[in-house]
Amino acid sequence: VVFLKILWHTCVPSQRFFSVDRVDSERIKAVGPDRAASEWLLRCGALVRYQGYDKWQQDYNGLPTGPLGKYKIQAIDATESCIMHRGFDYLDGLKHVEEIKLSKCIYIQDECLQRISETESLQKSLLRLMIISCGNVTDKGIIALHKLTNLEYLFLSDLPGIREKETTVQILKKSMPSLELELDLE
């Protein structure tokens, strides 16, 4: 019985810490939004690049250390990652993200794109967004991106859920006239 108690106490905290589908607000307060978001993204298999650095960070155990707020996420590459809407609250405090790539993300759906579009800090900072081979994305999710008023470039490719391509493109162009929209849709 004593052995089981010790085993239980050593396992529970690590399970809580490594939960990828729940946002840990205490962790965000402790290490700042960029570090907490980096931890979540890397645990989910995504990459991050920090402002002022060329190297993509991919190793969770190799996350840089330093004073709180030193490393600001500038770009996110979520190719083949398992990020999903439940963790998107980690994006709330990110003020320097200029680029997001969502490629072959099986859990990305319209709700995720709507959440990105409604995140005030991303409305101001996000300049480039690429959505590629995310099968759960539909016209509704793409149209929700109209709130990203500073978005300069949007690349859409291999999105079978987009059924009204012309209408969706017209809505985006009307609400975001300076947007460079590149399409590779059938």
PDB file of C-alpha atoms in Angstrom, residues 21-186:
ATOM      1  CA  ASP A  21      -5.646  19.392 -24.203  1.00  0.00           C
ATOM      2  CA  ARG A  22      -6.038  21.585 -21.134  1.00  0.00           C
ATOM      3  CA  VAL A  23      -4.632  25.049 -20.598  1.00  0.00           C
ATOM      4  CA  ASP A  24      -2.651  25.508 -17.396  1.00  0.00           C
ATOM      5  CA  SER A  25      -3.229  29.155 -16.435  1.00  0.00           C
ATOM      6  CA  GLU A  26      -0.896  28.829 -13.440  1.00  0.00           C
ATOM      7  CA  ARG A  27       1.905  27.796 -15.792  1.00  0.00           C
ATOM      8  CA  ILE A  28       1.224  30.806 -18.016  1.00  0.00           C
ATOM      9  CA  LYS A  29       1.479  33.104 -14.969  1.00  0.00           C
ATOM     10  CA  ALA A  30       4.666  31.407 -13.786  1.00  0.00           C
ATOM     11  CA  VAL A  31       6.654  31.385 -17.047  1.00  0.00           C
ATOM     12  CA  GLY A  32       4.839  33.870 -19.282  1.00  0.00           C
ATOM     13  CA  PRO A  33       2.653  33.318 -22.328  1.00  0.00           C
ATOM     14  CA  ASP A  34       5.418  32.719 -24.869  1.00  0.00           C
ATOM     15  CA  ARG A  35       7.168  30.048 -22.799  1.00  0.00           C
ATOM     16  CA  ALA A  36       3.887  28.321 -21.872  1.00  0.00           C
ATOM     17  CA  ALA A  37       2.707  28.384 -25.495  1.00  0.00           C
ATOM     18  CA  SER A  38       6.094  27.051 -26.636  1.00  0.00           C
ATOM     19  CA  GLU A  39       5.814  24.155 -24.215  1.00  0.00           C
ATOM     20  CA  TRP A  40       2.277  23.327 -25.401  1.00  0.00           C
ATOM     21  CA  LEU A  41       3.151  23.611 -29.089  1.00  0.00           C
ATOM     22  CA  LEU A  42       6.291  21.487 -28.831  1.00  0.00           C
ATOM     23  CA  ARG A  43       4.523  18.817 -26.772  1.00  0.00           C
ATOM     24  CA  CYS A  44       1.961  18.650 -29.581  1.00  0.00           C
ATOM     25  CA  GLY A  45       4.670  18.226 -32.226  1.00  0.00           C
ATOM     26  CA  ALA A  46       4.762  21.776 -33.585  1.00  0.00           C
ATOM     27  CA  LEU A  47       7.810  24.008 -34.036  1.00  0.00           C
ATOM     28  CA  VAL A  48       8.340  27.593 -32.908  1.00  0.00           C
ATOM     29  CA  ARG A  49      10.760  30.291 -33.983  1.00  0.00           C
ATOM     30  CA  TYR A  50      11.598  33.175 -31.693  1.00  0.00           C
ATOM     31  CA  GLN A  51      11.913  36.820 -32.614  1.00  0.00           C
ATOM     32  CA  GLY A  52      15.521  37.593 -33.566  1.00  0.00           C
ATOM     33  CA  TYR A  53      16.439  33.930 -34.177  1.00  0.00           C
ATOM     34  CA  ASP A  54      16.574  31.943 -37.425  1.00  0.00           C
ATOM     35  CA  LYS A  55      16.539  28.459 -35.873  1.00  0.00           C
ATOM     36  CA  TRP A  56      13.270  26.598 -35.397  1.00  0.00           C
ATOM     37  CA  GLN A  57      12.868  25.206 -31.888  1.00  0.00           C
ATOM     38  CA  GLN A  58      11.674  21.608 -32.019  1.00  0.00           C
ATOM     39  CA  ASP A  59      13.072  19.977 -28.884  1.00  0.00           C
ATOM     40  CA  TYR A  60      10.970  20.489 -25.774  1.00  0.00           C
ATOM     41  CA  ASN A  61      13.945  19.677 -23.542  1.00  0.00           C
ATOM     42  CA  GLY A  62      16.062  22.193 -25.448  1.00  0.00           C
ATOM     43  CA  LEU A  63      13.783  25.171 -24.898  1.00  0.00           C
ATOM     44  CA  PRO A  64      15.939  28.196 -24.169  1.00  0.00           C
ATOM     45  CA  THR A  65      16.029  29.554 -20.666  1.00  0.00           C
ATOM     46  CA  GLY A  66      16.446  33.132 -19.605  1.00  0.00           C
ATOM     47  CA  PRO A  67      14.586  35.966 -17.995  1.00  0.00           C
ATOM     48  CA  LEU A  68      10.797  35.899 -18.126  1.00  0.00           C
ATOM     49  CA  GLY A  69       9.708  37.339 -21.474  1.00  0.00           C
ATOM     50  CA  LYS A  70      13.096  37.144 -23.212  1.00  0.00           C
ATOM     51  CA  TYR A  71      11.959  34.762 -25.958  1.00  0.00           C
ATOM     52  CA  LYS A  72       8.955  35.909 -28.005  1.00  0.00           C
ATOM     53  CA  ILE A  73       7.330  33.519 -30.482  1.00  0.00           C
ATOM     54  CA  GLN A  74       7.437  34.996 -33.973  1.00  0.00           C
ATOM     55  CA  ALA A  75       6.428  31.958 -36.037  1.00  0.00           C
ATOM     56  CA  ILE A  76       4.612  28.657 -35.500  1.00  0.00           C
ATOM     57  CA  ASP A  77       4.887  25.642 -37.802  1.00  0.00           C
ATOM     58  CA  ALA A  78       2.253  23.119 -36.741  1.00  0.00           C
ATOM     59  CA  THR A  79       2.883  20.673 -39.592  1.00  0.00           C
ATOM     60  CA  GLU A  80       1.529  17.227 -38.669  1.00  0.00           C
ATOM     61  CA  SER A  81       1.049  18.293 -35.058  1.00  0.00           C
ATOM     62  CA  CYS A  82      -1.803  17.363 -32.777  1.00  0.00           C
ATOM     63  CA  ILE A  83      -2.803  20.884 -31.768  1.00  0.00           C
ATOM     64  CA  MET A  84      -6.528  21.319 -31.269  1.00  0.00           C
ATOM     65  CA  HIS A  85      -8.950  24.031 -30.194  1.00  0.00           C
ATOM     66  CA  ARG A  86      -8.782  23.177 -26.479  1.00  0.00           C
ATOM     67  CA  GLY A  87      -5.205  24.410 -26.263  1.00  0.00           C
ATOM     68  CA  PHE A  88      -5.697  27.588 -28.257  1.00  0.00           C
ATOM     69  CA  ASP A  89      -6.053  29.662 -25.082  1.00  0.00           C
ATOM     70  CA  TYR A  90      -2.243  29.423 -24.955  1.00  0.00           C
ATOM     71  CA  LEU A  91      -2.193  31.787 -27.942  1.00  0.00           C
ATOM     72  CA  ASP A  92      -3.971  34.583 -26.067  1.00  0.00           C
ATOM     73  CA  GLY A  93      -0.922  36.399 -24.733  1.00  0.00           C
ATOM     74  CA  LEU A  94       1.279  36.046 -27.813  1.00  0.00           C
ATOM     75  CA  LYS A  95       1.945  39.540 -29.194  1.00  0.00           C
ATOM     76  CA  HIS A  96       4.714  38.883 -31.722  1.00  0.00           C
ATOM     77  CA  VAL A  97       3.427  35.981 -33.834  1.00  0.00           C
ATOM     78  CA  GLU A  98       3.687  37.009 -37.477  1.00  0.00           C
ATOM     79  CA  GLU A  99       3.368  33.618 -39.164  1.00  0.00           C
ATOM     80  CA  ILE A 100       1.397  30.425 -38.585  1.00  0.00           C
ATOM     81  CA  LYS A 101       1.531  27.307 -40.749  1.00  0.00           C
ATOM     82  CA  LEU A 102      -1.155  24.672 -40.255  1.00  0.00           C
ATOM     83  CA  SER A 103      -0.319  21.728 -42.486  1.00  0.00           C
ATOM     84  CA  LYS A 104      -1.735  18.220 -42.233  1.00  0.00           C
ATOM     85  CA  CYS A 105      -3.259  18.980 -38.845  1.00  0.00           C
ATOM     86  CA  ILE A 106      -6.049  16.455 -38.444  1.00  0.00           C
ATOM     87  CA  TYR A 107      -7.534  18.201 -35.405  1.00  0.00           C
ATOM     88  CA  ILE A 108      -7.706  21.684 -36.921  1.00  0.00           C
ATOM     89  CA  GLN A 109     -11.284  22.635 -37.689  1.00  0.00           C
ATOM     90  CA  ASP A 110     -13.375  25.754 -38.212  1.00  0.00           C
ATOM     91  CA  GLU A 111     -13.544  26.428 -34.476  1.00  0.00           C
ATOM     92  CA  CYS A 112      -9.729  26.705 -34.393  1.00  0.00           C
ATOM     93  CA  LEU A 113      -9.630  29.241 -37.200  1.00  0.00           C
ATOM     94  CA  GLN A 114     -12.391  31.236 -35.583  1.00  0.00           C
ATOM     95  CA  ARG A 115     -10.431  31.203 -32.310  1.00  0.00           C
ATOM     96  CA  ILE A 116      -7.280  32.447 -34.090  1.00  0.00           C
ATOM     97  CA  SER A 117      -9.305  35.205 -35.742  1.00  0.00           C
ATOM     98  CA  GLU A 118     -10.839  36.301 -32.439  1.00  0.00           C
ATOM     99  CA  THR A 119      -7.533  36.430 -30.538  1.00  0.00           C
ATOM    100  CA  GLU A 120      -6.851  40.156 -30.164  1.00  0.00           C
ATOM    101  CA  SER A 121      -3.073  39.850 -30.056  1.00  0.00           C
ATOM    102  CA  LEU A 122      -3.073  37.796 -33.279  1.00  0.00           C
ATOM    103  CA  GLN A 123      -5.427  40.272 -34.949  1.00  0.00           C
ATOM    104  CA  LYS A 124      -2.649  42.823 -34.515  1.00  0.00           C
ATOM    105  CA  SER A 125       0.475  40.731 -35.170  1.00  0.00           C
ATOM    106  CA  LEU A 126      -0.377  37.922 -37.606  1.00  0.00           C
ATOM    107  CA  LEU A 127       0.817  38.715 -41.142  1.00  0.00           C
ATOM    108  CA  ARG A 128       1.076  35.304 -42.856  1.00  0.00           C
ATOM    109  CA  LEU A 129      -1.137  32.241 -42.513  1.00  0.00           C
ATOM    110  CA  MET A 130      -0.873  28.979 -44.425  1.00  0.00           C
ATOM    111  CA  ILE A 131      -3.554  26.290 -44.174  1.00  0.00           C
ATOM    112  CA  ILE A 132      -2.683  23.108 -46.040  1.00  0.00           C
ATOM    113  CA  SER A 133      -4.316  19.671 -46.064  1.00  0.00           C
ATOM    114  CA  CYS A 134      -6.464  20.221 -42.979  1.00  0.00           C
ATOM    115  CA  GLY A 135      -9.458  18.107 -43.912  1.00  0.00           C
ATOM    116  CA  ASN A 136     -11.855  19.454 -41.270  1.00  0.00           C
ATOM    117  CA  VAL A 137     -11.630  23.072 -42.434  1.00  0.00           C
ATOM    118  CA  THR A 138     -14.641  24.381 -44.354  1.00  0.00           C
ATOM    119  CA  ASP A 139     -15.715  27.672 -45.914  1.00  0.00           C
ATOM    120  CA  LYS A 140     -17.048  28.747 -42.522  1.00  0.00           C
ATOM    121  CA  GLY A 141     -13.585  28.548 -40.944  1.00  0.00           C
ATOM    122  CA  ILE A 142     -11.897  30.410 -43.778  1.00  0.00           C
ATOM    123  CA  ILE A 143     -14.535  33.163 -43.743  1.00  0.00           C
ATOM    124  CA  ALA A 144     -13.991  33.532 -39.975  1.00  0.00           C
ATOM    125  CA  LEU A 145     -10.459  34.725 -40.740  1.00  0.00           C
ATOM    126  CA  HIS A 146     -11.836  38.096 -41.897  1.00  0.00           C
ATOM    127  CA  LYS A 147     -11.148  39.503 -38.410  1.00  0.00           C
ATOM    128  CA  LEU A 148      -7.392  39.217 -39.007  1.00  0.00           C
ATOM    129  CA  THR A 149      -7.287  42.716 -40.471  1.00  0.00           C
ATOM    130  CA  ASN A 150      -3.465  42.930 -40.573  1.00  0.00           C
ATOM    131  CA  LEU A 151      -3.101  39.640 -42.432  1.00  0.00           C
ATOM    132  CA  GLU A 152      -1.048  40.249 -45.581  1.00  0.00           C
ATOM    133  CA  TYR A 153      -0.782  36.731 -47.013  1.00  0.00           C
ATOM    134  CA  LEU A 154      -3.091  33.711 -46.885  1.00  0.00           C
ATOM    135  CA  PHE A 155      -2.240  30.422 -48.594  1.00  0.00           C
ATOM    136  CA  LEU A 156      -4.945  27.772 -48.866  1.00  0.00           C
ATOM    137  CA  SER A 157      -4.186  24.349 -50.329  1.00  0.00           C
ATOM    138  CA  ASP A 158      -5.797  20.912 -50.432  1.00  0.00           C
ATOM    139  CA  LEU A 159      -8.841  21.772 -48.332  1.00  0.00           C
ATOM    140  CA  PRO A 160     -11.629  19.447 -49.479  1.00  0.00           C
ATOM    141  CA  GLY A 161     -14.087  21.008 -47.009  1.00  0.00           C
ATOM    142  CA  ILE A 162     -14.128  24.241 -49.004  1.00  0.00           C
ATOM    143  CA  ARG A 163     -17.123  23.803 -51.273  1.00  0.00           C
ATOM    144  CA  GLU A 164     -17.985  27.414 -52.174  1.00  0.00           C
ATOM    145  CA  LYS A 165     -14.543  28.606 -53.256  1.00  0.00           C
ATOM    146  CA  GLU A 166     -15.663  31.639 -55.280  1.00  0.00           C
ATOM    147  CA  THR A 167     -18.033  32.925 -52.587  1.00  0.00           C
ATOM    148  CA  THR A 168     -15.454  32.409 -49.844  1.00  0.00           C
ATOM    149  CA  VAL A 169     -12.773  34.243 -51.857  1.00  0.00           C
ATOM    150  CA  GLN A 170     -15.146  37.153 -52.571  1.00  0.00           C
ATOM    151  CA  ILE A 171     -16.010  37.521 -48.883  1.00  0.00           C
ATOM    152  CA  LEU A 172     -12.329  37.542 -47.893  1.00  0.00           C
ATOM    153  CA  LYS A 173     -11.351  40.021 -50.616  1.00  0.00           C
ATOM    154  CA  LYS A 174     -14.195  42.351 -49.685  1.00  0.00           C
ATOM    155  CA  SER A 175     -13.342  42.367 -45.981  1.00  0.00           C
ATOM    156  CA  MET A 176      -9.551  42.314 -46.505  1.00  0.00           C
ATOM    157  CA  PRO A 177      -8.815  44.190 -49.754  1.00  0.00           C
ATOM    158  CA  SER A 178      -5.026  44.255 -49.331  1.00  0.00           C
ATOM    159  CA  LEU A 179      -4.778  40.513 -48.622  1.00  0.00           C
ATOM    160  CA  GLU A 180      -2.598  38.487 -50.980  1.00  0.00           C
ATOM    161  CA  LEU A 181      -4.590  35.292 -51.357  1.00  0.00           C
ATOM    162  CA  GLU A 182      -2.912  32.260 -52.925  1.00  0.00           C
ATOM    163  CA  LEU A 183      -5.103  29.251 -53.664  1.00  0.00           C
ATOM    164  CA  ASP A 184      -4.289  25.687 -54.591  1.00  0.00           C
ATOM    165  CA  LEU A 185      -7.787  24.269 -54.305  1.00  0.00           C
ATOM    166  CA  GLU A 186      -9.643  21.963 -56.640  1.00  0.00           C
TER     167      GLU A 186
END
